[in-house]
Amino acid sequence: MSDKKRPPIDIDNLHVETLGVRAGVRRTEFNEHSEAMFLTSSFCFDSAEDAAYGFANAEKGFIYSRFTNPTVAMFQDRLAALEGGEACIASSSGMAATMTVAMAHLQAGDHVVCSRSVFGATIQLFNTILNKFGIETTYVDMSDLKAWAAAVKPNTKLFYLETPSNPLTEVADIEAISKIAKSANALYVVDNCFCTPALQKPLELGADVIIHSATKYLDGQGRVLGGAIVGSKEFIMGKAFPYVRTAGPTLSAFNAWVVLKGLETLNIRMEKQSESALELAQWLEAQPAVERVYHPGLKSHPQYELARKQQRMGGPILSFTLKGGKEAAWKVIDSTRLLSITANLGDTRTTITHPATTTHVRVSPEARAAAGITDSLVRIAVGLENIEDIKNDLFPGLKV
Ligand SMILES: *Cc1c(COP(=O)(O)O)cnc(C)c1O
C-alpha cells in the first residue's frame, strides 16, 4: 500500500447539486463511503496534555457532543457550502436557531425590526420571551421598504425576515432591505426555510446570517427536528458557537445524520416540488370555485418579477382562497384522501392546511385580516407525488 493521501476536494468551484452530495465529508480510518453516525457523548484524548490543548481550542477538535461532534460538523460544513457562508452552527430545531441568534447578538435594551409575516412561533419568541428580558420588537410590512427604514431606532440591532412568506408567499426584496439594515448597523437575518439554498442565496443578496428550520426542506422527509445558523466565521464562531456550547440547544448526532442525508436530495426535491407547485397553482387558477391563487411563479403574483430575480424557482408552497368562505375551504380539505391534513410542511408528501384555524389561530382575528389570512384560505405544500394524482385528489372538493 502506498501512503499517498488523496487531496481533499476543492468546494469553491462546485455547483449546488454536487455540494449537496459531496461537501463536508470527513472519513474515519475505515474510509467508509456513506457518512458515519457518531453516537457518542464525549471523545477521548491520548494524554492529559492533549486534553488541556483540546479544551483550550474547543472549536478545532472534538470534546463533547454538546458543542462538537463529527456527524454534526459534516452537516454544518455541507450546509455552509450550500449557502455560500463561511461557517455554520447546528441547533436542535429552527426555533433554537432563532433563539441562538437573538441570545448571541442581543442584550437588554436592544430593539429588533421584524417582518410581520414570519413564522408564528418566531413572533411568540420575540413578544413573550425576549420581551421579558428588555428586548423590544417592531413589526413591519415586509414589502414596504419605507416602513423598514422608519422603524429603525438608535438601539436597533437586528433585522429579521422570511421570504417567501407563509402562507401568502409574499416576497421581500432581500437586497434592498440589506442596504437599510447596513445603514442602521443592524445584523440582517433571513430565515431561508421555504426556498433553501437550492432556490435562493440570501448571503449573496446582502444578508448577514441565515437561519434554517432543518425540520422542513433540508431533511425534506418529515422525520426529525433540527435547525442551523449560517454566516461569517466571526459571527458563528465568535458569538453563536459560545452560546450553543454554554446553553446547549444542540443538534443530536442522529438528527444531524438524517438531515445530512436529506441534503443529498435537496436540489432535486426542490426543483421537482417547485415545478409541481407552479403547475398546481396554474390549474387552481382555472377552477371556478377558486377566488385567488398565491404562488411566486404565477404571472398574477404581485412580486413575480422580484421573485424571478432573487429565486431560481417559485418554491413548493402555494395558497388559494375559495369563493365560499370557511365552509368551502374546509370542504376542499375534507374531500381529499391522499393529501396529508397537517400543519407541517417541507415533506415529500403533499400537505394541506387551513391557516386561520391552525397555524395562525394564535394571531388575533384583526391581525389575521390585516395580513390577508382569511377564513377561505387554504395552504398546500406540494410534495413528490404525481401532479395528476394531486389534482384528482383536490378536484371533488372544488366542485361548485
Ligand atoms: C417550522 C419553521 C420554523 C421553526 O422550526 P422548528 O424546526 O419547528 O423549530 C421557523 N421558520 C419557518 C419558516 C418555519 O417554517
CSV table of C-alpha atoms and ligand atoms in Angstrom, one decimal:
chain,number,residue,atom,x,y,z
A,1,MET,CA,0.0,0.0,0.0
A,2,SER,CA,1.2,3.5,-0.7
A,3,ASP,CA,0.9,6.2,1.9
A,4,LYS,CA,-0.3,8.7,-0.6
A,5,LYS,CA,-3.2,10.8,0.7
A,6,ARG,CA,-5.8,11.7,-1.9
A,7,PRO,CA,-6.1,15.5,-1.8
A,8,PRO,CA,-9.4,16.8,-0.5
A,9,ILE,CA,-12.0,18.2,-3.0
A,10,ASP,CA,-12.0,21.9,-3.6
A,11,ILE,CA,-15.5,23.0,-3.0
A,12,ASP,CA,-15.1,26.5,-4.4
A,13,ASN,CA,-15.9,25.6,-7.9
A,14,LEU,CA,-18.7,23.1,-7.4
A,15,HIS,CA,-22.4,23.5,-8.1
A,16,VAL,CA,-25.3,23.1,-5.7
A,17,GLU,CA,-26.2,19.5,-6.7
A,18,THR,CA,-22.5,18.5,-6.2
A,19,LEU,CA,-22.1,20.3,-2.9
A,20,GLY,CA,-25.3,18.6,-1.6
A,21,VAL,CA,-23.7,15.1,-2.0
A,22,ARG,CA,-20.0,15.9,-1.6
A,23,ALA,CA,-19.4,18.9,0.7
A,24,GLY,CA,-18.3,18.4,4.3
A,25,VAL,CA,-17.4,14.7,4.2
A,26,ARG,CA,-15.0,13.6,6.9
A,27,ARG,CA,-13.9,9.9,6.7
A,28,THR,CA,-12.6,7.8,9.5
A,29,GLU,CA,-9.7,5.4,9.3
A,30,PHE,CA,-12.1,2.9,7.8
A,31,ASN,CA,-12.7,5.0,4.7
A,32,GLU,CA,-16.5,4.5,4.8
A,33,HIS,CA,-18.3,5.8,1.7
A,34,SER,CA,-21.5,7.0,3.4
A,35,GLU,CA,-21.0,9.4,6.3
A,36,ALA,CA,-20.7,7.8,9.8
A,37,MET,CA,-23.0,8.5,12.6
A,38,PHE,CA,-21.1,9.3,15.8
A,39,LEU,CA,-23.4,8.4,18.6
A,40,THR,CA,-21.1,9.3,21.5
A,41,SER,CA,-21.5,12.0,24.1
A,42,SER,CA,-17.7,12.6,24.6
A,43,PHE,CA,-14.3,12.0,23.0
A,44,CYS,CA,-11.0,10.7,24.4
A,45,PHE,CA,-7.6,12.2,24.5
A,46,ASP,CA,-4.2,10.5,24.3
A,47,SER,CA,-2.8,12.4,27.3
A,48,ALA,CA,-3.6,15.0,29.9
A,49,GLU,CA,-1.7,17.5,27.8
A,50,ASP,CA,-3.8,16.7,24.8
A,51,ALA,CA,-6.9,17.1,26.8
A,52,ALA,CA,-5.7,20.5,28.0
A,53,TYR,CA,-5.0,21.5,24.4
A,54,GLY,CA,-8.4,20.3,23.3
A,55,PHE,CA,-10.2,22.4,25.9
A,56,ALA,CA,-8.1,25.4,25.0
A,57,ASN,CA,-9.0,25.0,21.3
A,58,ALA,CA,-12.6,23.7,21.6
A,59,GLU,CA,-13.6,24.7,18.1
A,60,LYS,CA,-10.8,22.7,16.5
A,61,GLY,CA,-11.3,19.2,17.7
A,62,PHE,CA,-13.9,17.0,19.3
A,63,ILE,CA,-14.5,17.1,23.0
A,64,TYR,CA,-18.1,16.7,24.0
A,65,SER,CA,-21.2,16.5,21.7
A,66,ARG,CA,-23.0,19.4,23.3
A,67,PHE,CA,-20.7,21.6,21.1
A,68,THR,CA,-18.6,19.4,18.8
A,69,ASN,CA,-19.5,16.1,17.1
A,70,PRO,CA,-18.2,14.9,13.7
A,71,THR,CA,-21.6,14.0,12.3
A,72,VAL,CA,-23.0,17.4,13.2
A,73,ALA,CA,-19.8,19.0,11.8
A,74,MET,CA,-20.4,17.3,8.5
A,75,PHE,CA,-23.9,18.6,8.3
A,76,GLN,CA,-22.7,22.1,9.3
A,77,ASP,CA,-19.9,22.2,6.7
A,78,ARG,CA,-22.2,20.9,4.0
A,79,LEU,CA,-24.9,23.5,4.7
A,80,ALA,CA,-22.3,26.3,4.9
A,81,ALA,CA,-21.0,25.3,1.5
A,82,LEU,CA,-24.6,25.2,0.0
A,83,GLU,CA,-25.4,28.6,1.4
A,84,GLY,CA,-22.1,30.1,0.5
A,85,GLY,CA,-21.3,31.0,4.1
A,86,GLU,CA,-18.1,30.9,6.0
A,87,ALA,CA,-19.4,28.8,8.9
A,88,CYS,CA,-22.5,27.1,10.3
A,89,ILE,CA,-23.7,26.0,13.7
A,90,ALA,CA,-26.5,23.5,14.0
A,91,SER,CA,-29.2,23.6,16.6
A,92,SER,CA,-31.9,21.3,18.0
A,93,SER,CA,-34.7,23.0,16.0
A,94,GLY,CA,-35.5,26.0,13.8
A,95,MET,CA,-36.7,27.9,16.9
A,96,ALA,CA,-33.5,27.1,18.7
A,97,ALA,CA,-31.6,28.6,15.8
A,98,THR,CA,-33.6,31.9,16.1
A,99,MET,CA,-33.2,31.9,19.9
A,100,THR,CA,-29.4,31.3,19.5
A,101,VAL,CA,-29.1,34.3,17.1
A,102,ALA,CA,-31.1,36.5,19.5
A,103,MET,CA,-29.2,35.4,22.6
A,104,ALA,CA,-25.8,35.6,20.9
A,105,HIS,CA,-26.3,39.1,19.4
A,106,LEU,CA,-28.8,41.0,21.6
A,107,GLN,CA,-28.9,42.3,25.1
A,108,ALA,CA,-31.4,44.1,27.3
A,109,GLY,CA,-32.4,47.5,25.8
A,110,ASP,CA,-31.9,46.4,22.2
A,111,HIS,CA,-34.5,46.8,19.5
A,112,VAL,CA,-35.5,44.4,16.7
A,113,VAL,CA,-37.3,45.2,13.4
A,114,CYS,CA,-39.1,42.1,12.1
A,115,SER,CA,-41.4,41.3,9.2
A,116,ARG,CA,-45.0,40.9,10.3
A,117,SER,CA,-45.2,37.8,8.1
A,118,VAL,CA,-42.8,35.4,9.9
A,119,PHE,CA,-43.4,32.0,11.4
A,120,GLY,CA,-45.9,32.3,14.3
A,121,ALA,CA,-43.5,30.9,17.0
A,122,THR,CA,-40.9,33.5,15.9
A,123,ILE,CA,-43.4,36.3,16.8
A,124,GLN,CA,-44.2,34.5,20.1
A,125,LEU,CA,-40.4,34.3,20.8
A,126,PHE,CA,-39.9,38.0,20.3
A,127,ASN,CA,-43.1,39.0,22.1
A,128,THR,CA,-43.4,36.7,25.1
A,129,ILE,CA,-39.8,35.6,25.8
A,130,LEU,CA,-37.2,38.1,24.6
A,131,ASN,CA,-39.6,40.9,25.6
A,132,LYS,CA,-39.3,39.8,29.2
A,133,PHE,CA,-35.5,40.5,29.0
A,134,GLY,CA,-36.0,44.0,27.8
A,135,ILE,CA,-35.8,43.4,24.0
A,136,GLU,CA,-38.4,45.3,22.1
A,137,THR,CA,-39.6,44.4,18.6
A,138,THR,CA,-41.3,46.5,15.9
A,139,TYR,CA,-43.2,44.6,13.1
A,140,VAL,CA,-43.3,46.0,9.6
A,141,ASP,CA,-45.0,45.0,6.3
A,142,MET,CA,-42.1,43.2,4.6
A,143,SER,CA,-42.6,44.6,1.2
A,144,ASP,CA,-42.7,48.2,2.4
A,145,LEU,CA,-39.1,49.5,2.3
A,146,LYS,CA,-40.1,52.8,3.8
A,147,ALA,CA,-41.5,51.0,6.8
A,148,TRP,CA,-38.2,49.2,7.4
A,149,ALA,CA,-36.3,52.4,7.4
A,150,ALA,CA,-38.9,54.3,9.5
A,151,ALA,CA,-38.9,51.5,12.2
A,152,VAL,CA,-35.1,51.9,12.9
A,153,LYS,CA,-34.2,53.4,16.3
A,154,PRO,CA,-30.8,54.3,17.8
A,155,ASN,CA,-30.9,50.9,19.6
A,156,THR,CA,-31.9,48.8,16.6
A,157,LYS,CA,-29.6,45.8,16.5
A,158,LEU,CA,-31.4,43.2,14.4
A,159,PHE,CA,-33.4,43.0,11.2
A,160,TYR,CA,-35.4,39.7,10.7
A,161,LEU,CA,-37.5,38.4,7.8
A,162,GLU,CA,-38.6,35.3,6.0
A,163,THR,CA,-39.2,35.1,2.2
A,164,PRO,CA,-41.5,34.0,0.6
A,165,SER,CA,-43.9,34.4,3.5
A,166,ASN,CA,-46.2,31.8,4.9
A,167,PRO,CA,-48.9,31.3,3.8
A,168,LEU,CA,-49.4,34.1,1.2
A,169,THR,CA,-46.0,33.7,-0.5
A,170,GLU,CA,-45.3,37.4,-0.3
A,171,VAL,CA,-41.7,38.1,-1.4
A,172,ALA,CA,-39.4,40.5,0.4
A,173,ASP,CA,-36.6,42.4,-1.6
A,174,ILE,CA,-33.6,40.8,0.3
A,175,GLU,CA,-31.1,43.1,-1.4
A,176,ALA,CA,-33.0,46.4,-0.9
A,177,ILE,CA,-33.6,45.6,2.8
A,178,SER,CA,-29.9,44.7,3.3
A,179,LYS,CA,-29.0,48.3,2.4
A,180,ILE,CA,-31.4,49.6,5.1
A,181,ALA,CA,-30.0,47.1,7.6
A,182,LYS,CA,-26.4,48.1,6.8
A,183,SER,CA,-27.1,51.8,7.2
A,184,ALA,CA,-28.8,51.1,10.6
A,185,ASN,CA,-25.8,48.9,11.6
A,186,ALA,CA,-28.2,46.1,12.3
A,187,LEU,CA,-27.4,42.4,11.9
A,188,TYR,CA,-29.6,41.2,9.0
A,189,VAL,CA,-31.1,37.7,9.5
A,190,VAL,CA,-33.0,35.9,6.8
A,191,ASP,CA,-35.0,32.7,7.5
A,192,ASN,CA,-34.3,30.7,4.3
A,193,CYS,CA,-36.5,27.8,5.2
A,194,PHE,CA,-39.0,27.9,2.3
A,195,CYS,CA,-36.6,28.3,-0.6
A,196,THR,CA,-33.4,26.7,0.9
A,197,PRO,CA,-30.1,27.4,-0.9
A,198,ALA,CA,-31.3,25.2,-3.8
A,199,LEU,CA,-33.5,28.2,-4.9
A,200,GLN,CA,-32.3,31.3,-3.1
A,201,LYS,CA,-29.0,32.5,-1.7
A,202,PRO,CA,-29.7,35.4,0.8
A,203,LEU,CA,-26.0,35.8,1.7
A,204,GLU,CA,-25.2,36.8,-1.9
A,205,LEU,CA,-28.0,39.4,-1.7
A,206,GLY,CA,-26.6,41.1,1.4
A,207,ALA,CA,-28.0,39.1,4.4
A,208,ASP,CA,-25.5,38.6,7.3
A,209,VAL,CA,-27.0,35.5,8.8
A,210,ILE,CA,-29.2,32.7,7.5
A,211,ILE,CA,-31.4,30.6,9.9
A,212,HIS,CA,-33.0,27.3,9.0
A,213,SER,CA,-35.5,25.0,10.3
A,214,ALA,CA,-33.8,21.8,9.1
A,215,THR,CA,-37.1,20.1,10.1
A,216,LYS,CA,-38.6,21.3,6.8
A,217,TYR,CA,-36.9,21.0,3.3
A,218,LEU,CA,-33.4,20.3,4.5
A,219,ASP,CA,-34.5,16.9,5.8
A,220,GLY,CA,-37.4,17.1,3.4
A,221,GLN,CA,-39.0,13.9,4.6
A,222,GLY,CA,-40.7,14.8,7.8
A,223,ARG,CA,-38.5,12.7,10.1
A,224,VAL,CA,-36.6,14.8,12.6
A,225,LEU,CA,-36.4,18.3,14.1
A,226,GLY,CA,-33.3,20.4,13.5
A,227,GLY,CA,-32.0,23.9,12.9
A,228,ALA,CA,-29.0,25.8,11.7
A,229,ILE,CA,-27.4,29.2,11.5
A,230,VAL,CA,-25.0,30.2,8.7
A,231,GLY,CA,-22.9,33.3,8.5
A,232,SER,CA,-19.4,34.8,8.8
A,233,LYS,CA,-16.8,32.9,10.8
A,234,GLU,CA,-16.7,35.9,13.2
A,235,PHE,CA,-20.5,35.7,14.0
A,236,ILE,CA,-20.8,31.9,14.0
A,237,MET,CA,-17.6,31.0,15.9
A,238,GLY,CA,-17.3,34.2,17.9
A,239,LYS,CA,-21.0,34.6,19.0
A,240,ALA,CA,-23.3,31.7,18.2
A,241,PHE,CA,-20.8,28.8,19.0
A,242,PRO,CA,-20.1,30.0,22.5
A,243,TYR,CA,-23.9,30.3,23.1
A,244,VAL,CA,-24.6,26.8,21.9
A,245,ARG,CA,-21.7,25.4,23.9
A,246,THR,CA,-22.9,27.0,27.1
A,247,ALA,CA,-26.7,26.9,26.8
A,248,GLY,CA,-26.9,23.6,24.9
A,249,PRO,CA,-29.6,23.9,22.2
A,250,THR,CA,-27.6,21.3,20.3
A,251,LEU,CA,-28.5,19.2,17.3
A,252,SER,CA,-28.2,15.4,18.1
A,253,ALA,CA,-25.7,13.4,16.0
A,254,PHE,CA,-28.6,11.1,14.9
A,255,ASN,CA,-30.7,14.0,13.7
A,256,ALA,CA,-27.6,15.6,12.0
A,257,TRP,CA,-27.0,12.4,10.1
A,258,VAL,CA,-30.7,12.3,8.9
A,259,VAL,CA,-30.5,15.9,7.8
A,260,LEU,CA,-27.1,15.4,6.2
A,261,LYS,CA,-28.6,12.6,4.1
A,262,GLY,CA,-31.6,14.9,3.3
A,263,LEU,CA,-29.2,17.5,1.8
A,264,GLU,CA,-28.1,14.9,-0.8
A,265,THR,CA,-31.5,15.1,-2.5
A,266,LEU,CA,-32.3,18.8,-1.6
A,267,ASN,CA,-31.8,20.2,-5.1
A,268,ILE,CA,-33.7,17.5,-7.0
A,269,ARG,CA,-36.6,17.7,-4.5
A,270,MET,CA,-36.8,21.5,-4.5
A,271,GLU,CA,-36.8,21.6,-8.3
A,272,LYS,CA,-39.5,18.9,-8.7
A,273,GLN,CA,-41.7,20.2,-5.9
A,274,SER,CA,-41.5,23.8,-7.2
A,275,GLU,CA,-42.3,22.7,-10.7
A,276,SER,CA,-45.3,20.7,-9.4
A,277,ALA,CA,-46.4,23.6,-7.2
A,278,LEU,CA,-46.4,26.0,-10.2
A,279,GLU,CA,-48.4,23.5,-12.3
A,280,LEU,CA,-50.9,23.1,-9.5
A,281,ALA,CA,-51.2,26.8,-8.9
A,282,GLN,CA,-52.0,27.4,-12.6
A,283,TRP,CA,-54.5,24.6,-12.6
A,284,LEU,CA,-56.2,26.1,-9.4
A,285,GLU,CA,-56.4,29.5,-11.1
A,286,ALA,CA,-58.7,27.9,-13.7
A,287,GLN,CA,-61.1,26.3,-11.2
A,288,PRO,CA,-64.4,28.1,-10.9
A,289,ALA,CA,-64.6,27.6,-7.1
A,290,VAL,CA,-61.2,29.3,-6.6
A,291,GLU,CA,-61.1,33.0,-6.0
A,292,ARG,CA,-57.4,33.7,-6.0
A,293,VAL,CA,-54.1,31.7,-6.0
A,294,TYR,CA,-50.8,32.8,-4.4
A,295,HIS,CA,-47.5,31.4,-5.7
A,296,PRO,CA,-44.4,33.4,-6.7
A,297,GLY,CA,-44.1,31.6,-10.0
A,298,LEU,CA,-47.5,32.9,-11.2
A,299,LYS,CA,-47.6,35.9,-13.6
A,300,SER,CA,-50.5,37.2,-11.4
A,301,HIS,CA,-48.3,37.3,-8.3
A,302,PRO,CA,-47.7,41.0,-7.4
A,303,GLN,CA,-44.0,40.4,-7.0
A,304,TYR,CA,-43.5,38.0,-9.9
A,305,GLU,CA,-40.5,40.0,-11.3
A,306,LEU,CA,-38.8,40.3,-7.9
A,307,ALA,CA,-39.3,36.6,-7.2
A,308,ARG,CA,-37.7,35.8,-10.6
A,309,LYS,CA,-34.8,38.0,-9.8
A,310,GLN,CA,-33.9,36.5,-6.4
A,311,GLN,CA,-35.3,33.0,-6.5
A,312,ARG,CA,-34.4,30.3,-9.0
A,313,MET,CA,-37.9,28.9,-8.9
A,314,GLY,CA,-41.2,29.8,-7.1
A,315,GLY,CA,-40.9,27.2,-4.4
A,316,PRO,CA,-43.1,24.3,-3.3
A,317,ILE,CA,-45.7,26.3,-1.3
A,318,LEU,CA,-48.9,27.9,-2.6
A,319,SER,CA,-52.1,29.0,-1.1
A,320,PHE,CA,-55.5,29.9,-2.5
A,321,THR,CA,-58.8,31.4,-1.4
A,322,LEU,CA,-62.2,30.0,-2.2
A,323,LYS,CA,-65.4,31.9,-3.1
A,324,GLY,CA,-67.4,30.1,-0.5
A,325,GLY,CA,-65.6,31.2,2.7
A,326,LYS,CA,-64.5,28.8,5.5
A,327,GLU,CA,-67.1,26.2,4.6
A,328,ALA,CA,-65.7,25.9,1.1
A,329,ALA,CA,-62.2,25.8,2.5
A,330,TRP,CA,-63.0,23.0,4.9
A,331,LYS,CA,-64.9,21.1,2.2
A,332,VAL,CA,-61.8,21.1,0.0
A,333,ILE,CA,-59.6,19.8,2.8
A,334,ASP,CA,-62.2,17.2,4.0
A,335,SER,CA,-62.8,15.9,0.4
A,336,THR,CA,-59.1,14.9,0.0
A,337,ARG,CA,-58.0,11.3,0.7
A,338,LEU,CA,-54.4,11.4,-0.5
A,339,LEU,CA,-53.0,14.7,0.8
A,340,SER,CA,-52.0,14.9,4.5
A,341,ILE,CA,-54.1,17.2,6.7
A,342,THR,CA,-51.3,18.6,8.8
A,343,ALA,CA,-49.9,21.9,9.8
A,344,ASN,CA,-46.4,20.8,8.8
A,345,LEU,CA,-44.7,21.4,5.5
A,346,GLY,CA,-41.4,20.6,3.8
A,347,ASP,CA,-42.1,16.9,3.2
A,348,THR,CA,-42.1,14.6,0.2
A,349,ARG,CA,-45.8,14.1,0.9
A,350,THR,CA,-48.2,17.0,-0.1
A,351,THR,CA,-49.8,18.6,2.9
A,352,ILE,CA,-53.0,20.7,3.1
A,353,THR,CA,-53.7,23.2,5.9
A,354,HIS,CA,-56.4,25.7,6.9
A,355,PRO,CA,-54.1,28.5,8.3
A,356,ALA,CA,-56.8,30.6,10.0
A,357,THR,CA,-57.8,27.8,12.4
A,358,THR,CA,-54.4,26.1,12.8
A,359,THR,CA,-51.0,27.7,12.2
A,360,HIS,CA,-52.4,31.3,12.6
A,361,VAL,CA,-55.0,30.6,15.2
A,362,ARG,CA,-52.9,32.4,17.9
A,363,VAL,CA,-52.9,35.5,15.8
A,364,SER,CA,-55.8,37.9,16.6
A,365,PRO,CA,-58.7,38.0,14.1
A,366,GLU,CA,-57.9,41.7,13.3
A,367,ALA,CA,-54.2,40.9,12.7
A,368,ARG,CA,-55.2,37.9,10.5
A,369,ALA,CA,-57.5,40.0,8.4
A,370,ALA,CA,-54.8,42.7,8.0
A,371,ALA,CA,-52.4,40.0,6.9
A,372,GLY,CA,-54.9,38.7,4.3
A,373,ILE,CA,-55.2,35.3,6.1
A,374,THR,CA,-58.9,34.9,5.6
A,375,ASP,CA,-61.2,32.0,6.6
A,376,SER,CA,-61.4,30.9,2.9
A,377,LEU,CA,-57.6,30.5,2.6
A,378,VAL,CA,-56.1,27.0,2.1
A,379,ARG,CA,-52.3,26.3,2.0
A,380,ILE,CA,-50.7,23.5,0.1
A,381,ALA,CA,-47.1,22.4,0.4
A,382,VAL,CA,-46.6,20.3,-2.7
A,383,GLY,CA,-44.7,17.0,-2.3
A,384,LEU,CA,-43.3,14.5,-4.7
A,385,GLU,CA,-46.5,12.6,-5.7
A,386,ASN,CA,-47.5,12.7,-9.4
A,387,ILE,CA,-49.2,16.0,-10.1
A,388,GLU,CA,-52.2,14.4,-11.7
A,389,ASP,CA,-52.9,12.4,-8.5
A,390,ILE,CA,-52.7,15.6,-6.5
A,391,LYS,CA,-55.2,17.4,-8.9
A,392,ASN,CA,-57.5,14.4,-8.8
A,393,ASP,CA,-57.5,14.4,-5.0
A,394,LEU,CA,-58.4,18.1,-4.9
A,395,PHE,CA,-61.0,18.1,-7.7
A,396,PRO,CA,-64.0,16.6,-5.9
A,397,GLY,CA,-63.8,19.3,-3.2
A,398,LEU,CA,-63.6,22.1,-5.8
A,399,LYS,CA,-66.9,21.2,-7.5
A,400,VAL,CA,-69.3,24.1,-7.3
B,1,LIG,C1,-41.1,25.5,11.1
B,1,LIG,C2,-40.5,26.8,10.9
B,1,LIG,C3,-39.6,27.4,11.8
B,1,LIG,C4,-39.4,26.7,13.2
B,1,LIG,O1,-38.7,25.5,13.0
B,1,LIG,P1,-38.8,24.2,14.0
B,1,LIG,O2,-37.8,23.3,13.5
B,1,LIG,O3,-40.2,23.8,14.0
B,1,LIG,O4,-38.4,24.8,15.4
B,1,LIG,C5,-39.0,28.6,11.6
B,1,LIG,N1,-39.3,29.2,10.4
B,1,LIG,C6,-40.1,28.7,9.5
B,1,LIG,C7,-40.3,29.5,8.2
B,1,LIG,C8,-40.7,27.5,9.6
B,1,LIG,O5,-41.5,27.0,8.7
